[in-house]
PDB file of C-alpha atoms in Angstrom:
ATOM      1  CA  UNK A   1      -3.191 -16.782  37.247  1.00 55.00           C
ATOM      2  CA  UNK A   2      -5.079 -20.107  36.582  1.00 81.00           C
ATOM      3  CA  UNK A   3      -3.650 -22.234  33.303  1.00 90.00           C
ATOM      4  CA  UNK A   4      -6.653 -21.540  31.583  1.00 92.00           C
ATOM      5  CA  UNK A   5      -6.662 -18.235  32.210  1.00 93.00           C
ATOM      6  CA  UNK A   6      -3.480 -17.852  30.667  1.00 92.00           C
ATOM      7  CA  UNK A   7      -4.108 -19.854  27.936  1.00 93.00           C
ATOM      8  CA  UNK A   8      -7.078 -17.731  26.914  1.00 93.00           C
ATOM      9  CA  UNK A   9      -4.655 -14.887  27.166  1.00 91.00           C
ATOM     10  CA  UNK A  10      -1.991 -16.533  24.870  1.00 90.00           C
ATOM     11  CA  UNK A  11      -4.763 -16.944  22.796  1.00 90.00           C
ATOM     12  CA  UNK A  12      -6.395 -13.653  21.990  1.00 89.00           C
ATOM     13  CA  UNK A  13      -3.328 -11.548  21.834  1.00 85.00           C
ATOM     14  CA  UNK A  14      -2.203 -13.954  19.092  1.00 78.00           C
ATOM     15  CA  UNK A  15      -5.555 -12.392  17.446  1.00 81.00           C
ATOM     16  CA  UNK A  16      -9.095 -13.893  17.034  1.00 85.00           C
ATOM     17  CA  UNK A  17      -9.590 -16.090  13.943  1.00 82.00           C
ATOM     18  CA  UNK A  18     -11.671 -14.735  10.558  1.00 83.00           C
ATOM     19  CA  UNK A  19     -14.862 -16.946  12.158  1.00 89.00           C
ATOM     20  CA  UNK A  20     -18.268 -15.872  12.689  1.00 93.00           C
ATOM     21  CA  UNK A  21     -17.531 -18.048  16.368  1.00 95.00           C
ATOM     22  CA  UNK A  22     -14.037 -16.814  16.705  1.00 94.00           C
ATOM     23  CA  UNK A  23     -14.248 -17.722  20.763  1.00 96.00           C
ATOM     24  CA  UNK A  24     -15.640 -21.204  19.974  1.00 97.00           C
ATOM     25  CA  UNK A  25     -12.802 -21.794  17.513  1.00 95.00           C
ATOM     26  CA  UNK A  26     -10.451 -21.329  20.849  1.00 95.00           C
ATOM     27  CA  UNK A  27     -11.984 -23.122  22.868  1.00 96.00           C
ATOM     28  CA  UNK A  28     -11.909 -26.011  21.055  1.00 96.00           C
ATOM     29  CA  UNK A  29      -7.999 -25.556  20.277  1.00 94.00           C
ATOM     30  CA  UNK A  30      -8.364 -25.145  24.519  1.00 96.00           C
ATOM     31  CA  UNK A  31     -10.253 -27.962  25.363  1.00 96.00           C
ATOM     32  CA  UNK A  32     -12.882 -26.219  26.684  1.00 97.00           C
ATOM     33  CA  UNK A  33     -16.239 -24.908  25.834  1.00 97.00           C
ATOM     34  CA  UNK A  34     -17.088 -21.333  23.991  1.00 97.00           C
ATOM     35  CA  UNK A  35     -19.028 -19.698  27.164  1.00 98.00           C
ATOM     36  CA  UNK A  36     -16.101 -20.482  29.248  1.00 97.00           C
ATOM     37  CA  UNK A  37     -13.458 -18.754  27.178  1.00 96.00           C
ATOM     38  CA  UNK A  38     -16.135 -15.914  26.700  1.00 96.00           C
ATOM     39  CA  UNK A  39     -16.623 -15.607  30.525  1.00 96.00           C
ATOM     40  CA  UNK A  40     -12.248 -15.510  31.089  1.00 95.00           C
ATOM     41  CA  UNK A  41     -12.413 -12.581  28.435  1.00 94.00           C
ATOM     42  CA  UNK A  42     -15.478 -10.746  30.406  1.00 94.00           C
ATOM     43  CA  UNK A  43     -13.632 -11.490  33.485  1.00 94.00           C
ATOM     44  CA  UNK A  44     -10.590 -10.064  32.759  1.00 92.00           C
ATOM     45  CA  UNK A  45     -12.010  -7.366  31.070  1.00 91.00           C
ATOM     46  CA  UNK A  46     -13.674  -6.171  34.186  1.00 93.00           C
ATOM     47  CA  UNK A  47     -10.869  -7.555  36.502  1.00 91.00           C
ATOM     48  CA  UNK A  48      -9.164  -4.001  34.221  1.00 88.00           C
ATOM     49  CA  UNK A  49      -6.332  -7.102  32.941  1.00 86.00           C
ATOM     50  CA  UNK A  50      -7.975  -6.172  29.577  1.00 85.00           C
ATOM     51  CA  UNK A  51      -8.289  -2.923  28.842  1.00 81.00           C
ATOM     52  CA  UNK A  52      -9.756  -2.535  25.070  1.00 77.00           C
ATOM     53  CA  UNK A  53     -10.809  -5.263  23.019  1.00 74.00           C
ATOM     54  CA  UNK A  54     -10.673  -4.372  19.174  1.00 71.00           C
ATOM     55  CA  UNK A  55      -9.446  -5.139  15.927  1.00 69.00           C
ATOM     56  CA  UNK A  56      -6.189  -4.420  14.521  1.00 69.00           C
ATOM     57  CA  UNK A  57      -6.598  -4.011  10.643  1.00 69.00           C
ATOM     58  CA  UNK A  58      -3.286  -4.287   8.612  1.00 70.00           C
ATOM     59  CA  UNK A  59      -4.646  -1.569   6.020  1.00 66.00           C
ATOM     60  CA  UNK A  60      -1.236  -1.994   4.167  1.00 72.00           C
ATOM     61  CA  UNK A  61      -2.453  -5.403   2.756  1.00 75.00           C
ATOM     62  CA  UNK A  62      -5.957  -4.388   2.202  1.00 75.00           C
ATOM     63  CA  UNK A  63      -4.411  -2.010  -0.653  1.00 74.00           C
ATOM     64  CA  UNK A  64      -4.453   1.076   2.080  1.00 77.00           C
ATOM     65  CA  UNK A  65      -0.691   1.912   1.047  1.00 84.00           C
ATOM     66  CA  UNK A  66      -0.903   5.978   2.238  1.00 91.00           C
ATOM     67  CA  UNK A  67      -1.265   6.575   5.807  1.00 91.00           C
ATOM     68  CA  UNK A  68      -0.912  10.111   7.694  1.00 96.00           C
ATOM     69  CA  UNK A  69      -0.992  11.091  11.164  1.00 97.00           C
ATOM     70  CA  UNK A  70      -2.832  14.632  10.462  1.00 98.00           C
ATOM     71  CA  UNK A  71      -1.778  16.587  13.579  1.00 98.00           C
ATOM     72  CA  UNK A  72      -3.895  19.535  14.670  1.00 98.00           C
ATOM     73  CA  UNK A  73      -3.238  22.864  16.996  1.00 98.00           C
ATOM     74  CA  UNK A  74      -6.760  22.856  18.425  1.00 97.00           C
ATOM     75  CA  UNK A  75      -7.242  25.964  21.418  1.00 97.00           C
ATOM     76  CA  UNK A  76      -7.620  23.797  24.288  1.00 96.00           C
ATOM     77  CA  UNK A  77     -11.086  24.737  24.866  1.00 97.00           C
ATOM     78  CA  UNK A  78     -12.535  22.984  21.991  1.00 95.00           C
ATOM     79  CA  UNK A  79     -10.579  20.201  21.658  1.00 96.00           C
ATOM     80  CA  UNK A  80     -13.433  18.100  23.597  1.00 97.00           C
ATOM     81  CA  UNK A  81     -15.765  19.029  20.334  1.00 95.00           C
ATOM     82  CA  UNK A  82     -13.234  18.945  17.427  1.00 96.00           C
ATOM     83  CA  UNK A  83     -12.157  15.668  18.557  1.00 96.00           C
ATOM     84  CA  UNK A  84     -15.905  14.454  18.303  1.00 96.00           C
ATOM     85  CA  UNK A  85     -16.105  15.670  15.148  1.00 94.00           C
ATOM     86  CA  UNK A  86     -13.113  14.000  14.214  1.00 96.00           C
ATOM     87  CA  UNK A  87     -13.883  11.066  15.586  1.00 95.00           C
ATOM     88  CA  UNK A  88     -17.065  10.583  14.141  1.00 95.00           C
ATOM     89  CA  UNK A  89     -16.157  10.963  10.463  1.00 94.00           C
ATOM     90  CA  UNK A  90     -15.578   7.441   8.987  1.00 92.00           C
ATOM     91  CA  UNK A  91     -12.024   8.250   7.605  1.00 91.00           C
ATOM     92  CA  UNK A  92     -10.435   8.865  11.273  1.00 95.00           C
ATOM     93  CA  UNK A  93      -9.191   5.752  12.408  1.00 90.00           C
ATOM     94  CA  UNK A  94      -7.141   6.980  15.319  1.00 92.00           C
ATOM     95  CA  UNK A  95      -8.052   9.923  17.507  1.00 97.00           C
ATOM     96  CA  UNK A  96      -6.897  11.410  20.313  1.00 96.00           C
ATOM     97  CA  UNK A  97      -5.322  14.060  22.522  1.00 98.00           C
ATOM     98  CA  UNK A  98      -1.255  14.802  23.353  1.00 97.00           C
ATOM     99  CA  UNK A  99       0.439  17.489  25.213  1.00 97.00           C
ATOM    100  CA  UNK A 100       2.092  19.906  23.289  1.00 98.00           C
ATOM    101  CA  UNK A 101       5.541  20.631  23.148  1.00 97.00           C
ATOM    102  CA  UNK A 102       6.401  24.596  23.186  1.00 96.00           C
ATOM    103  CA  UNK A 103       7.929  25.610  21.619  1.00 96.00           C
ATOM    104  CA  UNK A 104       8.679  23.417  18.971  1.00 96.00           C
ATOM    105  CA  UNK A 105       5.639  21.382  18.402  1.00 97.00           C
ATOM    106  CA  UNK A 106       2.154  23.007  19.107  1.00 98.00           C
ATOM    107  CA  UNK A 107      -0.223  20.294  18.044  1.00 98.00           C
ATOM    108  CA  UNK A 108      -2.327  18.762  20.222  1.00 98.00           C
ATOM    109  CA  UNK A 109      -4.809  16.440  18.865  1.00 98.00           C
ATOM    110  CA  UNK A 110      -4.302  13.406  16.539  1.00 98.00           C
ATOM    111  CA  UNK A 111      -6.300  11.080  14.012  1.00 97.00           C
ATOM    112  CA  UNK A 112      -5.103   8.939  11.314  1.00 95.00           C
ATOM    113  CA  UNK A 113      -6.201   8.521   7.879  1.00 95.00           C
ATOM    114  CA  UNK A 114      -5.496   6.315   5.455  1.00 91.00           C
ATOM    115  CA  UNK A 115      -5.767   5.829   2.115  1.00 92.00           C
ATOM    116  CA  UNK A 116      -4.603   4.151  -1.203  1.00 93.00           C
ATOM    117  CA  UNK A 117      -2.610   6.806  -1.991  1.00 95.00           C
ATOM    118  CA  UNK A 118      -1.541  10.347  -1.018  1.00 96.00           C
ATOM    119  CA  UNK A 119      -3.869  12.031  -3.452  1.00 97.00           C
ATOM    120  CA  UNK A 120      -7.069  10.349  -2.306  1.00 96.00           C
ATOM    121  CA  UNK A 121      -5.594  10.896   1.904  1.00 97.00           C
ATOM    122  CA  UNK A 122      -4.963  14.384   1.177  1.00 98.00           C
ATOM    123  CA  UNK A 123      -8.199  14.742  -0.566  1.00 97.00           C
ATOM    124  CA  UNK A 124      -9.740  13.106   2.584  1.00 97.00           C
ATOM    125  CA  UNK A 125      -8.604  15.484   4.621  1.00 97.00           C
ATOM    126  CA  UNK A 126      -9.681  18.558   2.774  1.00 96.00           C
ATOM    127  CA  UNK A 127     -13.550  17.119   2.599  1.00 95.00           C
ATOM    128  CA  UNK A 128     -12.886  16.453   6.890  1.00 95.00           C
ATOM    129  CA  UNK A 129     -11.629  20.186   7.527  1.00 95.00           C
ATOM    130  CA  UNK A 130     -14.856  21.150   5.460  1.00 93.00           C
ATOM    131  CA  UNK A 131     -17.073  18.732   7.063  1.00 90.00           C
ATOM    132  CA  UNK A 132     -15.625  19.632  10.569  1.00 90.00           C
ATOM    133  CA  UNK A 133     -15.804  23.176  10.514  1.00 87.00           C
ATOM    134  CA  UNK A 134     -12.022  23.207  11.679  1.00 92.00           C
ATOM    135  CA  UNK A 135     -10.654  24.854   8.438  1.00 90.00           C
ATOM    136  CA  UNK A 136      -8.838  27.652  10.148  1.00 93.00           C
ATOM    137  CA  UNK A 137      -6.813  25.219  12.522  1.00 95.00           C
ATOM    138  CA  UNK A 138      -3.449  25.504  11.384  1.00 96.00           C
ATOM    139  CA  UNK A 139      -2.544  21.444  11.252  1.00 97.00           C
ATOM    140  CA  UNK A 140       0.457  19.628   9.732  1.00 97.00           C
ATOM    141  CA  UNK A 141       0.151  16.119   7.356  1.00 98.00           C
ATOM    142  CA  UNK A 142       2.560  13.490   8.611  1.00 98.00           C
ATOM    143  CA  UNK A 143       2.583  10.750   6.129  1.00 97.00           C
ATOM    144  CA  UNK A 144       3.857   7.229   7.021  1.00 91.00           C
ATOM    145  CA  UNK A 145       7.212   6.549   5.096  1.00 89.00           C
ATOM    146  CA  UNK A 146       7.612   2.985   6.461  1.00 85.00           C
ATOM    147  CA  UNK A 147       5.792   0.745   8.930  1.00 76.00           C
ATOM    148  CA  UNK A 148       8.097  -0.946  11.630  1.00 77.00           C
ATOM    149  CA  UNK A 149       5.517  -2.886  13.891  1.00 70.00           C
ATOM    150  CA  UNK A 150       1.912  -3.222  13.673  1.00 65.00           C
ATOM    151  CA  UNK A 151      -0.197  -5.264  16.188  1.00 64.00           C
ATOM    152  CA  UNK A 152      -2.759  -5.955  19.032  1.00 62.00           C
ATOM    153  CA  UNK A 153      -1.686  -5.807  22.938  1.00 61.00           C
ATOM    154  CA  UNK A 154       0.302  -8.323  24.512  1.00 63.00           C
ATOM    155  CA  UNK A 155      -0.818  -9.249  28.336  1.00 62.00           C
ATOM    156  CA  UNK A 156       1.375 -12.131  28.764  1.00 61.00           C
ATOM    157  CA  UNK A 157       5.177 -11.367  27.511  1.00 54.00           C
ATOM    158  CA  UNK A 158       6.991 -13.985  25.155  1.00 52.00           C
ATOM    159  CA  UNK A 159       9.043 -14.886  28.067  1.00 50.00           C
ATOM    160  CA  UNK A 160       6.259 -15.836  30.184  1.00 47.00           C
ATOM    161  CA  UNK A 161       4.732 -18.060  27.267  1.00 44.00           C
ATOM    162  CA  UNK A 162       7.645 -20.115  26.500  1.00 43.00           C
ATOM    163  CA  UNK A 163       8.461 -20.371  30.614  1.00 46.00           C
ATOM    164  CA  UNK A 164       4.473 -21.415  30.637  1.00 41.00           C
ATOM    165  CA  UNK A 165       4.767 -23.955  27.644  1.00 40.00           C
ATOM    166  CA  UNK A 166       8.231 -25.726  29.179  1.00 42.00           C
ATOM    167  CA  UNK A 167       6.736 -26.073  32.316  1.00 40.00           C
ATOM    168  CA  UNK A 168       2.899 -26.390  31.773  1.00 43.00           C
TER     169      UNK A 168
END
């Protein structure tokens, strides 16, 4: 992988900066010129190196402080639909579909919901089984009781960095 490659890499995972020009920022830390570090992102993007390209939002210190996984035992059928539904309401952050695990854990689909706290989540998810028609799922409310990690996607692993910045 080409040095500059890899330093737009390094870059990006580290997260954009707050900047209406966030790639222009880069490439001047880079040495290079915004539609160069714009075409390595494209490139890898469609090269499959990048897969998604979003924004991680620490909802913790935006005064978010209740979170909950709301876990749903959709027939398998509909799950395509509900999850659209889901999906397209603006308090589902996270969607998406798991295997379940008979006997012990039936749910199959996923979304996340936060909140400032547990009163206005739960009330959140009252309005979405309304909204959504999906009332009669049975579903289970999984609040967050501490946060461990939370961050983009790595592509190039710590140990590569620091082997790339002794011997680059």
């Amino acid at each position: 992988m080409a040095d500059l490659t890899q330093s737009v890499i390094r870059a990006i995972q580290e997260g954009l900066p707050l900047n209406p020009r966030p790639f222009a920022l880069i490439a001047e830390r880079l040495g290079t010129d915004e539609e160069t570090v714009i075409d390595t992102v494209q490139d890898l993007q469609a090269r499959g190196v990048i897969k998604r390209f979003g924004v991680v939002v620490r909802h913790h210190e935006l005064g978010f402080r209740a979170n909950a996984m709301v876990v749903w035992d959709v027939p398998d059928e509909s799950v395509y639909v509900t999850a659209k539904r889901l999906a397209a309401d603006p308090a589902v952050t996270l969607c998406y579909r798991r295997p379940r695990r008979l006997p012990k854990w039936p749910y199959n689909l996923f979304c996340m919901i936060h909140g400032q706290d547990r009163d206005s989540v739960q009330k959140k998810i009252s309005a979405l089984r309304r909204a959504t028609g999906i009332h009669e799922l049975p579903y289970c409310v999984l609040f967050s009781r501490r946060r461990f990690k939370q961050r983009g996607a790595r592509y190039v692993s710590p140990a590569i960095a620091s082997e790339a910045c002794v011997n680059g």
